[in-house]
PDB file of C-alpha atoms in Angstrom:
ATOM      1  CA  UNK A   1      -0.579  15.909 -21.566  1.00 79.00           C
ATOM      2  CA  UNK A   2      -2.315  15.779 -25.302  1.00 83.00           C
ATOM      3  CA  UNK A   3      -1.077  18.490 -27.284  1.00 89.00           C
ATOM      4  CA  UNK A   4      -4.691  19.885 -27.794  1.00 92.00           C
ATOM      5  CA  UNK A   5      -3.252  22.224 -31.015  1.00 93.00           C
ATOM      6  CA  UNK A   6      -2.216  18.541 -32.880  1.00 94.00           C
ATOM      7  CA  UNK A   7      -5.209  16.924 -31.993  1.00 95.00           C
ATOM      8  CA  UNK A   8      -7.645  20.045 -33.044  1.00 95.00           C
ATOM      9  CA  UNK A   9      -5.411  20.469 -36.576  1.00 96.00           C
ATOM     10  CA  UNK A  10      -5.995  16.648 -36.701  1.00 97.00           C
ATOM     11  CA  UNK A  11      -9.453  16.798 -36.482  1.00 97.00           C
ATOM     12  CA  UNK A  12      -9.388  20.232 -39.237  1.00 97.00           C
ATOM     13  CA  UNK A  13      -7.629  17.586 -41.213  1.00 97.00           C
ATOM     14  CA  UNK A  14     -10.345  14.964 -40.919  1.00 98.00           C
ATOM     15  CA  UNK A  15     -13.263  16.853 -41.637  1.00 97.00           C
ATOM     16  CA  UNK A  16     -11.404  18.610 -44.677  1.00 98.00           C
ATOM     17  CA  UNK A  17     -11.233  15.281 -46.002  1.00 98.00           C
ATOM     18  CA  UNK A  18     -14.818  14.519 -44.863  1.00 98.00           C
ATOM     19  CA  UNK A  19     -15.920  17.170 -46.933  1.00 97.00           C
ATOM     20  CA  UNK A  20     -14.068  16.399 -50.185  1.00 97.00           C
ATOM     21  CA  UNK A  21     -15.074  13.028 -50.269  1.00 97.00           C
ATOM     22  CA  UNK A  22     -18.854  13.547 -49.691  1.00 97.00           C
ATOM     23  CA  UNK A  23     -18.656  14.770 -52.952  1.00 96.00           C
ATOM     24  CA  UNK A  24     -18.836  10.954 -54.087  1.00 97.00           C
ATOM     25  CA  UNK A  25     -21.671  10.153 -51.905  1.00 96.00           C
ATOM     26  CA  UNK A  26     -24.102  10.167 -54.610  1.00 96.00           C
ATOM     27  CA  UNK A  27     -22.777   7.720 -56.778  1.00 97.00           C
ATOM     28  CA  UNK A  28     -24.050   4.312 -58.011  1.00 97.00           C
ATOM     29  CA  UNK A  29     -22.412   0.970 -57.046  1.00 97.00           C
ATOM     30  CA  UNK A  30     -22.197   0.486 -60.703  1.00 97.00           C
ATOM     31  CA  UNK A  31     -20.465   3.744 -61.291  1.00 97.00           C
ATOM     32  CA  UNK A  32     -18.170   3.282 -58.109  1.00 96.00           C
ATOM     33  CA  UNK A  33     -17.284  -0.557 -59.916  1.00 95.00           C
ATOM     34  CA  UNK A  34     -16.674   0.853 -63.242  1.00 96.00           C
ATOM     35  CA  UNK A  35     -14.398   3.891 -62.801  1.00 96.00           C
ATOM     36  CA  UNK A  36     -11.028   3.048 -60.998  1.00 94.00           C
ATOM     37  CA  UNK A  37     -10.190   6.313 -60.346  1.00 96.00           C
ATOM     38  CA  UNK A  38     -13.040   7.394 -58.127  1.00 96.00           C
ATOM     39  CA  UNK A  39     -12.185   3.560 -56.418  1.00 95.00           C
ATOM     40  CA  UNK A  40      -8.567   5.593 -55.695  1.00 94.00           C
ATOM     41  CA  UNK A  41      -9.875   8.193 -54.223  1.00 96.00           C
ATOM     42  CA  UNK A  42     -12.361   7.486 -52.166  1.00 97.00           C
ATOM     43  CA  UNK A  43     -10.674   4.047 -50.726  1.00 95.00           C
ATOM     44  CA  UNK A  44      -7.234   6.526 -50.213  1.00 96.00           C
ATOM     45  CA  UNK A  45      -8.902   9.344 -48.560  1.00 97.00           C
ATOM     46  CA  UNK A  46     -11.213   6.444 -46.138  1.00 97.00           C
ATOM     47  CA  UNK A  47      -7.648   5.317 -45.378  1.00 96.00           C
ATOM     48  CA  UNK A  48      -5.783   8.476 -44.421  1.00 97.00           C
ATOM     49  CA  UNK A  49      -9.316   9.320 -42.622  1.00 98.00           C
ATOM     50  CA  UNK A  50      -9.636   6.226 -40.559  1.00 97.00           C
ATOM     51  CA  UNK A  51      -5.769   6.527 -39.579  1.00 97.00           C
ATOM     52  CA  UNK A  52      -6.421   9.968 -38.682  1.00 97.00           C
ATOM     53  CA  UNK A  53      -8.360   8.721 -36.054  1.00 98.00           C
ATOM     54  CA  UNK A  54      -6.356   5.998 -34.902  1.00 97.00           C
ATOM     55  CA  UNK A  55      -4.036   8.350 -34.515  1.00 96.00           C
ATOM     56  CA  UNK A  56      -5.797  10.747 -31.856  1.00 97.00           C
ATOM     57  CA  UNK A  57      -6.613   8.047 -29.934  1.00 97.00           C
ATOM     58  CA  UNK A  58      -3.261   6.360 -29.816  1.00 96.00           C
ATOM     59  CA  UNK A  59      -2.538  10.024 -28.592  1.00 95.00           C
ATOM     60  CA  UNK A  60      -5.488  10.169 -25.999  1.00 96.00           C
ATOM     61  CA  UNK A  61      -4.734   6.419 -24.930  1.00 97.00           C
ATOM     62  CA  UNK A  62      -1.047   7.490 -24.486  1.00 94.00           C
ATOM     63  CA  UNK A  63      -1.516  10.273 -22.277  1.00 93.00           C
ATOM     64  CA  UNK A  64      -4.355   8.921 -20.227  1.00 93.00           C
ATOM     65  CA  UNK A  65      -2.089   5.919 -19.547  1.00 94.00           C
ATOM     66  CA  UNK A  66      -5.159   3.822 -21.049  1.00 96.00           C
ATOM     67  CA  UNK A  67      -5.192  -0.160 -21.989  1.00 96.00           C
ATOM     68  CA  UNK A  68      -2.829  -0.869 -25.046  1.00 96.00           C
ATOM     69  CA  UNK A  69      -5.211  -1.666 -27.742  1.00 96.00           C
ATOM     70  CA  UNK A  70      -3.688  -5.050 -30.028  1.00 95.00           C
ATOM     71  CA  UNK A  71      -5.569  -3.743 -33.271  1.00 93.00           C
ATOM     72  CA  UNK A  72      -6.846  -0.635 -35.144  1.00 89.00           C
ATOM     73  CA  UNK A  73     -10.001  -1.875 -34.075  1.00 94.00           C
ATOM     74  CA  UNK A  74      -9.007  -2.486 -30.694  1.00 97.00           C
ATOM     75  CA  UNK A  75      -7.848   1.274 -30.731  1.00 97.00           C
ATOM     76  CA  UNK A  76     -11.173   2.716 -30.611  1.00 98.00           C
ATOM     77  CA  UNK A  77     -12.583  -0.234 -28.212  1.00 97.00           C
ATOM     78  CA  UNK A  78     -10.241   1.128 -25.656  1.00 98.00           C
ATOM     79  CA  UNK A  79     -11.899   4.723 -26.408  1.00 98.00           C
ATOM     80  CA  UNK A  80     -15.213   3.102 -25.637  1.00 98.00           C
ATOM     81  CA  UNK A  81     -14.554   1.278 -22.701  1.00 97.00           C
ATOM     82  CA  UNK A  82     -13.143   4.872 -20.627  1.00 97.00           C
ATOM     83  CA  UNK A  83     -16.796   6.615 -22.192  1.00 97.00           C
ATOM     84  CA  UNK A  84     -15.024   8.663 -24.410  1.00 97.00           C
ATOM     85  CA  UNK A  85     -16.848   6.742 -27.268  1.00 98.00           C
ATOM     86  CA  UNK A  86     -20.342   5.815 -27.143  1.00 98.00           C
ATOM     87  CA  UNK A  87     -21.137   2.142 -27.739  1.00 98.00           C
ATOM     88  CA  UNK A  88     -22.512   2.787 -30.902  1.00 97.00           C
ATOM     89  CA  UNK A  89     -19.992   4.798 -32.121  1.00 97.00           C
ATOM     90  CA  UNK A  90     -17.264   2.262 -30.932  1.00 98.00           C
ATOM     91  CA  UNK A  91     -18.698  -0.295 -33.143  1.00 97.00           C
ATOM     92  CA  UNK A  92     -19.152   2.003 -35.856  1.00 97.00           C
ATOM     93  CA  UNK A  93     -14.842   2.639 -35.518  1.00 97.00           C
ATOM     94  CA  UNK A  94     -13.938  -0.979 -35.189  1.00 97.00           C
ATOM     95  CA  UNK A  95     -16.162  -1.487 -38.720  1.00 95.00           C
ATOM     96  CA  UNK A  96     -14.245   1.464 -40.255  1.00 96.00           C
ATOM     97  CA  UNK A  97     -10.490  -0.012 -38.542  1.00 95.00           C
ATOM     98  CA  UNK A  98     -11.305  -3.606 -40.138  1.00 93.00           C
ATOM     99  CA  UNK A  99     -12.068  -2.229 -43.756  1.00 93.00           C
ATOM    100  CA  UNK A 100      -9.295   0.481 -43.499  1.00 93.00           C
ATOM    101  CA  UNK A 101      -7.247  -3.607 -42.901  1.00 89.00           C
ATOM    102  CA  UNK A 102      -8.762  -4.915 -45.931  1.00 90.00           C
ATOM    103  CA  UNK A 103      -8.365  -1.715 -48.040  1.00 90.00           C
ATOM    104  CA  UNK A 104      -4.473  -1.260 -46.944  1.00 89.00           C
ATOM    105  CA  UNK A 105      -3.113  -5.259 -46.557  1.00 85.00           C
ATOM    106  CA  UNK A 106      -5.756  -6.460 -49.725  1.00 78.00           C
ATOM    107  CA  UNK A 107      -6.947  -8.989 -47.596  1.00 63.00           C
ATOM    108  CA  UNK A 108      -9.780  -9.567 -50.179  1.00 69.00           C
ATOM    109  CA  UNK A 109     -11.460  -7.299 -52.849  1.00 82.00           C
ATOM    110  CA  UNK A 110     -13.046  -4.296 -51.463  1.00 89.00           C
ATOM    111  CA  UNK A 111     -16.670  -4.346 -51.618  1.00 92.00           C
ATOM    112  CA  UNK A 112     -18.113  -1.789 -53.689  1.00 94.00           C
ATOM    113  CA  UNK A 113     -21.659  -1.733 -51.529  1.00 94.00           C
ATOM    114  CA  UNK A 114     -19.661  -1.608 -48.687  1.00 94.00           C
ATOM    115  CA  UNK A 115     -17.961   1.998 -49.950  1.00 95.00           C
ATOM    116  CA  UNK A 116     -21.090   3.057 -51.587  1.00 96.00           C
ATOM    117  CA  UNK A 117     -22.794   2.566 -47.713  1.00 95.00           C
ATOM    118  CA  UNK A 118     -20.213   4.120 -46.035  1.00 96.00           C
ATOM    119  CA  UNK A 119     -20.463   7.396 -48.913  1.00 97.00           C
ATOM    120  CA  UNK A 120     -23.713   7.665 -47.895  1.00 96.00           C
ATOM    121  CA  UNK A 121     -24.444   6.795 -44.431  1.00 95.00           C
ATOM    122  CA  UNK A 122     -21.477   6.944 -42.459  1.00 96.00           C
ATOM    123  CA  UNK A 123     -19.289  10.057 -43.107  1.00 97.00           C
ATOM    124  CA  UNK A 124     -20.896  11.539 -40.524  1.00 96.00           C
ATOM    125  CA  UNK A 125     -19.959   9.113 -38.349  1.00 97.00           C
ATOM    126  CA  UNK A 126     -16.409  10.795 -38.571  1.00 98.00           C
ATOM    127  CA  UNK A 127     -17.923  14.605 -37.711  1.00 97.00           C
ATOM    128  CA  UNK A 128     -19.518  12.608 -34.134  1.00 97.00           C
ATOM    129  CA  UNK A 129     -16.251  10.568 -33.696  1.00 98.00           C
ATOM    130  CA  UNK A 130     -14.639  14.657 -33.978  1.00 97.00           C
ATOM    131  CA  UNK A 131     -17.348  15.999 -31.440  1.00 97.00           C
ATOM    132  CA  UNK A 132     -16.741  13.108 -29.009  1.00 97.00           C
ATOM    133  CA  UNK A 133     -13.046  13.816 -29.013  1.00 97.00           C
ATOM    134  CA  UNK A 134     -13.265  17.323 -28.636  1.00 96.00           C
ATOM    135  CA  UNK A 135     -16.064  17.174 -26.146  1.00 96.00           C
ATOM    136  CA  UNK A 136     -13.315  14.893 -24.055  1.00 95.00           C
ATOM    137  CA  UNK A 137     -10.699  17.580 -24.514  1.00 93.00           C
ATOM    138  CA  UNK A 138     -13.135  20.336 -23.636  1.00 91.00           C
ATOM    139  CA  UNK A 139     -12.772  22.316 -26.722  1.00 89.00           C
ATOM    140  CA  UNK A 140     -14.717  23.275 -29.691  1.00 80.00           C
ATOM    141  CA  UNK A 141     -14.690  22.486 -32.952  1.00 66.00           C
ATOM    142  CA  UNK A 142     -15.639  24.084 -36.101  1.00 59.00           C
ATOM    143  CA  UNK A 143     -16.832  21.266 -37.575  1.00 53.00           C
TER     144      UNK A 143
END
């Protein structure tokens, strides 16, 4: 069975983060390229929020005896394919699984209009990946 408690202070955890890091989501592509620390920050906290929700669904895949996923990406495929993930929001995952890849193993350089796009238009992609979860567990959140 999940443990519903670590999966709901899991979530807390996410959209904590969610909310300290929106407070980038205004700035330039220039600005993002010219100040390393804000690069730090924001790539660290994408990280630890993307593995967040690797996490729950290695936990949810575990306990519903689901498909092994391969990847980080293949982690939230395997959400999508048992409707616990819309399509859309399974692609949006797998996108946020392979930069969390590039970010962690430096496969190449980050792109700074890649973070800049996700700042702006996708953090709330993290508050509906929260709602889906929850809405599979049949509990609430206060997000």
């Amino acid at each position: 069975m999940v443990d519903v408690a670590l999966v709901l202070r899991k979530l807390a955890s996410l959209d904590d983060y969610r909310k300290q890091i929106s407070e980038f989501s205004a700035i330039t592509v220039d600005d993002y390229r010219s100040d390393w620390k804000v690069q730090r920050i924001v790539e660290r906290t994408l990280q630890m929020m993307i593995e967040l929700c690797a996490d729950i669904a290695g936990h949810i895949i575990s306990d519903r005896a689901l498909r092994t996923p391969e990847t980080y990406a293949d982690t939230f495929r395997v959400l999508g394919e048992n409707g616990i993930l819309t399509a859309e929001q399974t692609a949006v995952m797998e996108k946020m699984a392979k930069f969390r890849n590039i970010v962690v193993h430096q496969y190449e350089t980050v792109d700074a209009e890649i973070v800049v796009l996700i700042l702006r238009k996708h953090l709330d992609d993290f508050r509906l990946f929260s709602d889906a979860i929850a809405r599979h567990l049949g509990v609430k959140t206060t997000t």
